[in-house]
Amino acid sequence: MLQEYGRPTEPKHEQSGHCMKSLIVTGGWAHEFSDSAVVLGKVLAAAPVNGEVVDSTIVDGIDNAIQALQEGQFDVVTVYACWFTMTDERYTLEQRAQWARTTPVELREAIAAHVKRGGGLLVLHTGIICFTDWPEWPQYLGGSWNWGSSWHPAVEVFAARWASSLRAPQEHPIVYDLGEIVVEDERYCELGVGPQAQVLLESDGPEGVQPSMWTHEHGAARAVFSSLGHDHRSLNNLQHGRLLRRSIAWVGQLPDTVVREVQ
């Protein structure tokens, strides 16, 4: 079920049982978020999680995100957006005028309250670039995009596989028995991974081995960051979809035994 602020609403289908409520914050620079966010919502809802449907509300823009967070409470906040200050010299004045955003105190407070009460964070792709003027954001994620060192090659086909730091893919329920995920995506390089983050997936290429996904716990809250998800080509990948559904189940605090069984 998708409820969208500022755009027509997708048809709703009545479901039995409970719902896991997800807020998808989207929009911003250099991506077709208006289409891809709808695909993401459908992928998350494609299979019940422990008998519960993932019910995603999609909001485009920071102001709409603030409104949604102030009006309702969500199990998981999913950041699939590219809203940042754009102070790097590569951006033109015209680009900054259209796309640059600072992070309002209202959004900071709303996300901080969500994390404090143990709400989950699922941060995809450019979500790590968001909120560059908010020092707490990398602390919640367990890592950062570092201007001057982080970058990505063009979209390509590559394989993300369970990290060498794991003894076996069975070690974490999100990647349990998943095998490698071959996707057409952007391969993020030289990300900053915090000391408390657990890398689950990595990829290998001319740029060396790079982390593609990690988990992090901040107080009572859980976070997953995945660099995957550039557009619908990646999101519609069947193995990637399963990974996303397991991720939202894990940050939503479902038991490991349940997360391992998510399809």
Tab-separated table of C-alpha atoms in Angstrom:
chain	number	residue	atom	x	y	z
A	1	MET	CA	0.000	0.000	0.000
A	2	LEU	CA	1.445	3.348	-0.975
A	3	GLN	CA	0.367	6.742	0.264
A	4	GLU	CA	2.169	9.581	-1.470
A	5	TYR	CA	2.378	13.224	-0.418
A	6	GLY	CA	2.068	15.591	-3.382
A	7	ARG	CA	1.417	12.934	-6.039
A	8	PRO	CA	-1.521	10.684	-6.987
A	9	THR	CA	-1.927	7.720	-4.683
A	10	GLU	CA	-1.383	4.177	-5.912
A	11	PRO	CA	-4.402	1.863	-5.663
A	12	LYS	CA	-4.620	0.365	-2.194
A	13	HIS	CA	-5.195	-3.347	-1.657
A	14	GLU	CA	-6.790	-4.509	1.543
A	15	GLN	CA	-4.541	-6.878	3.488
A	16	SER	CA	-5.266	-9.006	6.516
A	17	GLY	CA	-3.078	-8.846	9.605
A	18	HIS	CA	-0.781	-6.105	10.782
A	19	CYS	CA	1.404	-3.699	8.828
A	20	MET	CA	4.994	-2.647	9.247
A	21	LYS	CA	4.854	1.095	8.579
A	22	SER	CA	7.681	2.546	6.500
A	23	LEU	CA	8.235	6.154	5.527
A	24	ILE	CA	10.219	6.472	2.276
A	25	VAL	CA	11.864	9.889	2.060
A	26	THR	CA	12.829	10.525	-1.558
A	27	GLY	CA	13.614	13.123	-4.220
A	28	GLY	CA	16.654	15.186	-5.087
A	29	TRP	CA	19.643	15.420	-7.362
A	30	ALA	CA	20.512	13.343	-10.457
A	31	HIS	CA	18.140	10.362	-10.083
A	32	GLU	CA	14.658	9.388	-11.285
A	33	PHE	CA	13.375	9.098	-7.737
A	34	SER	CA	9.745	9.765	-8.662
A	35	ASP	CA	9.650	6.423	-10.481
A	36	SER	CA	12.202	4.433	-8.514
A	37	ALA	CA	10.681	5.181	-5.103
A	38	VAL	CA	7.374	3.685	-6.231
A	39	VAL	CA	9.251	0.583	-7.404
A	40	LEU	CA	10.988	0.405	-4.017
A	41	GLY	CA	7.672	0.569	-2.174
A	42	LYS	CA	6.312	-2.299	-4.272
A	43	VAL	CA	9.476	-4.367	-3.776
A	44	LEU	CA	9.293	-3.966	0.003
A	45	ALA	CA	5.628	-5.034	-0.058
A	46	ALA	CA	6.117	-7.924	-2.498
A	47	ALA	CA	6.160	-10.609	0.206
A	48	PRO	CA	4.765	-10.469	3.757
A	49	VAL	CA	7.330	-10.186	6.540
A	50	ASN	CA	6.319	-12.508	9.385
A	51	GLY	CA	2.731	-12.237	8.184
A	52	GLU	CA	2.889	-8.437	8.064
A	53	VAL	CA	2.624	-6.271	4.962
A	54	VAL	CA	5.200	-3.483	4.620
A	55	ASP	CA	3.047	-0.379	4.131
A	56	SER	CA	5.160	2.435	2.653
A	57	THR	CA	4.283	6.115	2.648
A	58	ILE	CA	6.352	7.937	0.006
A	59	VAL	CA	7.200	11.602	0.558
A	60	ASP	CA	9.077	13.703	-1.974
A	61	GLY	CA	11.120	16.475	-0.391
A	62	ILE	CA	12.294	17.546	3.050
A	63	ASP	CA	9.225	19.610	3.962
A	64	ASN	CA	6.908	16.692	3.215
A	65	ALA	CA	9.157	14.394	5.250
A	66	ILE	CA	8.887	16.715	8.241
A	67	GLN	CA	5.115	16.818	7.898
A	68	ALA	CA	4.826	13.029	7.721
A	69	LEU	CA	7.118	12.467	10.718
A	70	GLN	CA	5.242	15.033	12.792
A	71	GLU	CA	1.844	13.590	11.907
A	72	GLY	CA	2.573	9.875	12.300
A	73	GLN	CA	4.877	7.288	13.812
A	74	PHE	CA	6.715	4.762	11.635
A	75	ASP	CA	8.492	1.496	12.342
A	76	VAL	CA	11.165	2.295	9.750
A	77	VAL	CA	12.321	5.476	8.034
A	78	THR	CA	13.778	4.694	4.617
A	79	VAL	CA	15.978	7.413	3.109
A	80	TYR	CA	16.201	7.001	-0.665
A	81	ALA	CA	16.989	10.562	-1.667
A	82	CYS	CA	19.755	12.968	-2.614
A	83	TRP	CA	19.209	16.180	-0.637
A	84	PHE	CA	22.473	17.862	0.420
A	85	THR	CA	24.140	21.265	0.627
A	86	MET	CA	26.063	20.971	-2.678
A	87	THR	CA	28.944	23.151	-1.455
A	88	ASP	CA	31.505	21.185	-3.483
A	89	GLU	CA	32.979	23.245	-6.329
A	90	ARG	CA	31.809	20.761	-8.959
A	91	TYR	CA	28.231	22.108	-8.750
A	92	THR	CA	27.081	25.204	-10.625
A	93	LEU	CA	25.080	28.060	-9.192
A	94	GLU	CA	22.084	26.935	-11.255
A	95	GLN	CA	22.302	23.390	-9.869
A	96	ARG	CA	22.559	24.675	-6.315
A	97	ALA	CA	19.599	26.985	-6.795
A	98	GLN	CA	17.411	24.044	-7.815
A	99	TRP	CA	18.723	21.159	-5.745
A	100	ALA	CA	20.778	22.292	-2.742
A	101	ARG	CA	19.145	21.785	0.665
A	102	THR	CA	20.138	22.387	4.254
A	103	THR	CA	18.755	20.129	6.977
A	104	PRO	CA	16.044	21.903	9.020
A	105	VAL	CA	16.068	21.497	12.776
A	106	GLU	CA	12.545	20.028	12.541
A	107	LEU	CA	13.789	17.127	10.425
A	108	ARG	CA	16.791	16.545	12.671
A	109	GLU	CA	14.576	16.441	15.742
A	110	ALA	CA	12.017	14.143	14.126
A	111	ILE	CA	14.615	11.600	12.977
A	112	ALA	CA	16.450	11.836	16.312
A	113	ALA	CA	13.174	11.073	18.132
A	114	HIS	CA	12.526	8.148	15.780
A	115	VAL	CA	15.974	6.701	16.507
A	116	LYS	CA	15.688	7.317	20.255
A	117	ARG	CA	12.523	5.232	20.491
A	118	GLY	CA	14.205	2.378	18.589
A	119	GLY	CA	12.823	3.050	15.119
A	120	GLY	CA	14.729	1.526	12.208
A	121	LEU	CA	16.684	3.313	9.476
A	122	LEU	CA	17.048	1.839	5.992
A	123	VAL	CA	19.333	4.078	3.931
A	124	LEU	CA	19.829	3.322	0.254
A	125	HIS	CA	22.292	4.536	-2.349
A	126	THR	CA	22.498	8.358	-2.244
A	127	GLY	CA	20.911	8.405	1.215
A	128	ILE	CA	24.457	8.401	2.587
A	129	ILE	CA	25.102	11.713	0.766
A	130	CYS	CA	22.069	13.407	2.318
A	131	PHE	CA	22.128	15.941	5.161
A	132	THR	CA	25.793	16.962	4.781
A	133	ASP	CA	25.334	19.775	7.322
A	134	TRP	CA	24.110	17.384	10.052
A	135	PRO	CA	27.000	15.724	11.954
A	136	GLU	CA	24.748	13.161	13.655
A	137	TRP	CA	23.609	11.595	10.375
A	138	PRO	CA	26.800	9.501	9.833
A	139	GLN	CA	26.642	8.482	13.496
A	140	TYR	CA	23.180	7.005	12.951
A	141	LEU	CA	24.283	5.226	9.747
A	142	GLY	CA	27.638	3.960	10.937
A	143	GLY	CA	29.444	5.483	7.963
A	144	SER	CA	29.715	8.384	5.556
A	145	TRP	CA	30.277	9.680	2.057
A	146	ASN	CA	33.541	11.604	2.256
A	147	TRP	CA	33.866	14.513	-0.173
A	148	GLY	CA	37.247	14.460	-1.877
A	149	SER	CA	37.670	10.678	-1.633
A	150	SER	CA	34.319	8.895	-2.093
A	151	TRP	CA	33.225	8.425	-5.713
A	152	HIS	CA	31.663	5.939	-8.130
A	153	PRO	CA	32.302	4.688	-11.669
A	154	ALA	CA	29.511	4.725	-14.253
A	155	VAL	CA	26.614	2.292	-13.968
A	156	GLU	CA	27.839	-1.231	-14.667
A	157	VAL	CA	27.022	-4.867	-13.941
A	158	PHE	CA	28.882	-6.221	-10.920
A	159	ALA	CA	28.480	-8.775	-8.157
A	160	ALA	CA	27.993	-7.939	-4.483
A	161	ARG	CA	28.859	-10.890	-2.251
A	162	TRP	CA	29.027	-11.552	1.453
A	163	ALA	CA	31.937	-9.770	3.105
A	164	SER	CA	35.223	-11.516	3.767
A	165	SER	CA	35.024	-10.282	7.372
A	166	LEU	CA	32.099	-12.644	7.938
A	167	ARG	CA	32.988	-16.207	8.832
A	168	ALA	CA	30.126	-17.403	6.646
A	169	PRO	CA	27.016	-15.842	5.109
A	170	GLN	CA	25.052	-17.673	7.800
A	171	GLU	CA	26.625	-15.329	10.361
A	172	HIS	CA	24.059	-12.564	9.767
A	173	PRO	CA	20.352	-13.171	9.043
A	174	ILE	CA	20.152	-10.512	6.298
A	175	VAL	CA	22.641	-12.323	4.041
A	176	TYR	CA	21.890	-15.839	5.287
A	177	ASP	CA	22.167	-18.265	2.365
A	178	LEU	CA	21.746	-15.462	-0.192
A	179	GLY	CA	24.860	-15.922	-2.303
A	180	GLU	CA	26.122	-13.152	-4.564
A	181	ILE	CA	23.836	-10.503	-6.024
A	182	VAL	CA	24.587	-9.523	-9.617
A	183	VAL	CA	23.150	-6.060	-10.248
A	184	GLU	CA	23.328	-3.226	-12.760
A	185	ASP	CA	24.142	-0.313	-10.511
A	186	GLU	CA	26.672	2.295	-9.394
A	187	ARG	CA	29.565	0.832	-7.438
A	188	TYR	CA	30.359	3.235	-4.607
A	189	CYS	CA	34.061	3.467	-3.714
A	190	GLU	CA	36.056	4.783	-0.747
A	191	LEU	CA	33.144	5.211	1.612
A	192	GLY	CA	33.886	5.873	5.255
A	193	VAL	CA	32.875	2.845	7.355
A	194	GLY	CA	32.598	3.483	11.081
A	195	PRO	CA	34.324	1.223	13.630
A	196	GLN	CA	31.044	-0.152	14.983
A	197	ALA	CA	29.539	-0.986	11.576
A	198	GLN	CA	29.399	-4.588	10.372
A	199	VAL	CA	30.008	-4.901	6.647
A	200	LEU	CA	27.738	-7.568	5.144
A	201	LEU	CA	28.358	-7.207	1.400
A	202	GLU	CA	31.351	-6.111	-0.633
A	203	SER	CA	32.233	-5.987	-4.314
A	204	ASP	CA	35.500	-6.409	-6.188
A	205	GLY	CA	36.599	-4.521	-9.296
A	206	PRO	CA	39.414	-2.422	-10.800
A	207	GLU	CA	39.030	-0.041	-7.843
A	208	GLY	CA	39.648	-2.848	-5.350
A	209	VAL	CA	37.331	-4.443	-2.792
A	210	GLN	CA	34.654	-1.973	-1.686
A	211	PRO	CA	31.956	-2.222	1.025
A	212	SER	CA	28.480	-2.370	-0.502
A	213	MET	CA	26.314	-2.848	2.586
A	214	TRP	CA	26.613	-2.671	6.351
A	215	THR	CA	24.578	-2.704	9.548
A	216	HIS	CA	24.907	-0.429	12.548
A	217	GLU	CA	23.245	-0.126	15.935
A	218	HIS	CA	22.772	3.218	17.669
A	219	GLY	CA	21.307	2.836	21.126
A	220	ALA	CA	18.065	0.880	20.758
A	221	ALA	CA	17.847	1.559	17.002
A	222	ARG	CA	19.153	-0.430	14.069
A	223	ALA	CA	20.317	0.883	10.707
A	224	VAL	CA	21.184	-0.700	7.373
A	225	PHE	CA	23.036	1.165	4.664
A	226	SER	CA	23.228	-0.268	1.144
A	227	SER	CA	25.012	1.517	-1.674
A	228	LEU	CA	22.814	-0.351	-4.172
A	229	GLY	CA	19.627	1.051	-5.696
A	230	HIS	CA	20.524	3.548	-8.425
A	231	ASP	CA	17.253	2.909	-10.288
A	232	HIS	CA	14.569	0.365	-11.165
A	233	ARG	CA	17.085	-1.941	-12.886
A	234	SER	CA	18.719	-2.661	-9.553
A	235	LEU	CA	15.581	-2.547	-7.404
A	236	ASN	CA	13.732	-5.040	-9.631
A	237	ASN	CA	16.537	-7.601	-9.307
A	238	LEU	CA	14.953	-10.569	-7.514
A	239	GLN	CA	17.871	-11.235	-5.161
A	240	HIS	CA	18.186	-7.526	-4.397
A	241	GLY	CA	14.492	-7.411	-3.546
A	242	ARG	CA	14.904	-10.252	-1.090
A	243	LEU	CA	17.879	-8.453	0.459
A	244	LEU	CA	15.821	-5.274	0.880
A	245	ARG	CA	12.924	-7.114	2.522
A	246	ARG	CA	15.295	-8.835	4.933
A	247	SER	CA	16.927	-5.492	5.681
A	248	ILE	CA	13.678	-3.776	6.607
A	249	ALA	CA	12.711	-6.770	8.730
A	250	TRP	CA	16.022	-6.568	10.607
A	251	VAL	CA	15.934	-2.817	11.244
A	252	GLY	CA	12.295	-3.290	12.252
A	253	GLN	CA	13.580	-5.468	15.128
A	254	LEU	CA	12.096	-8.769	13.983
A	255	PRO	CA	13.852	-11.884	15.358
A	256	ASP	CA	16.812	-13.312	13.438
A	257	THR	CA	14.890	-16.532	12.860
A	258	VAL	CA	12.203	-14.528	11.055
A	259	VAL	CA	14.637	-12.371	9.063
A	260	ARG	CA	16.395	-15.473	7.672
A	261	GLU	CA	13.128	-16.769	6.257
A	262	VAL	CA	12.061	-13.579	4.445
A	263	GLN	CA	11.618	-14.185	0.710
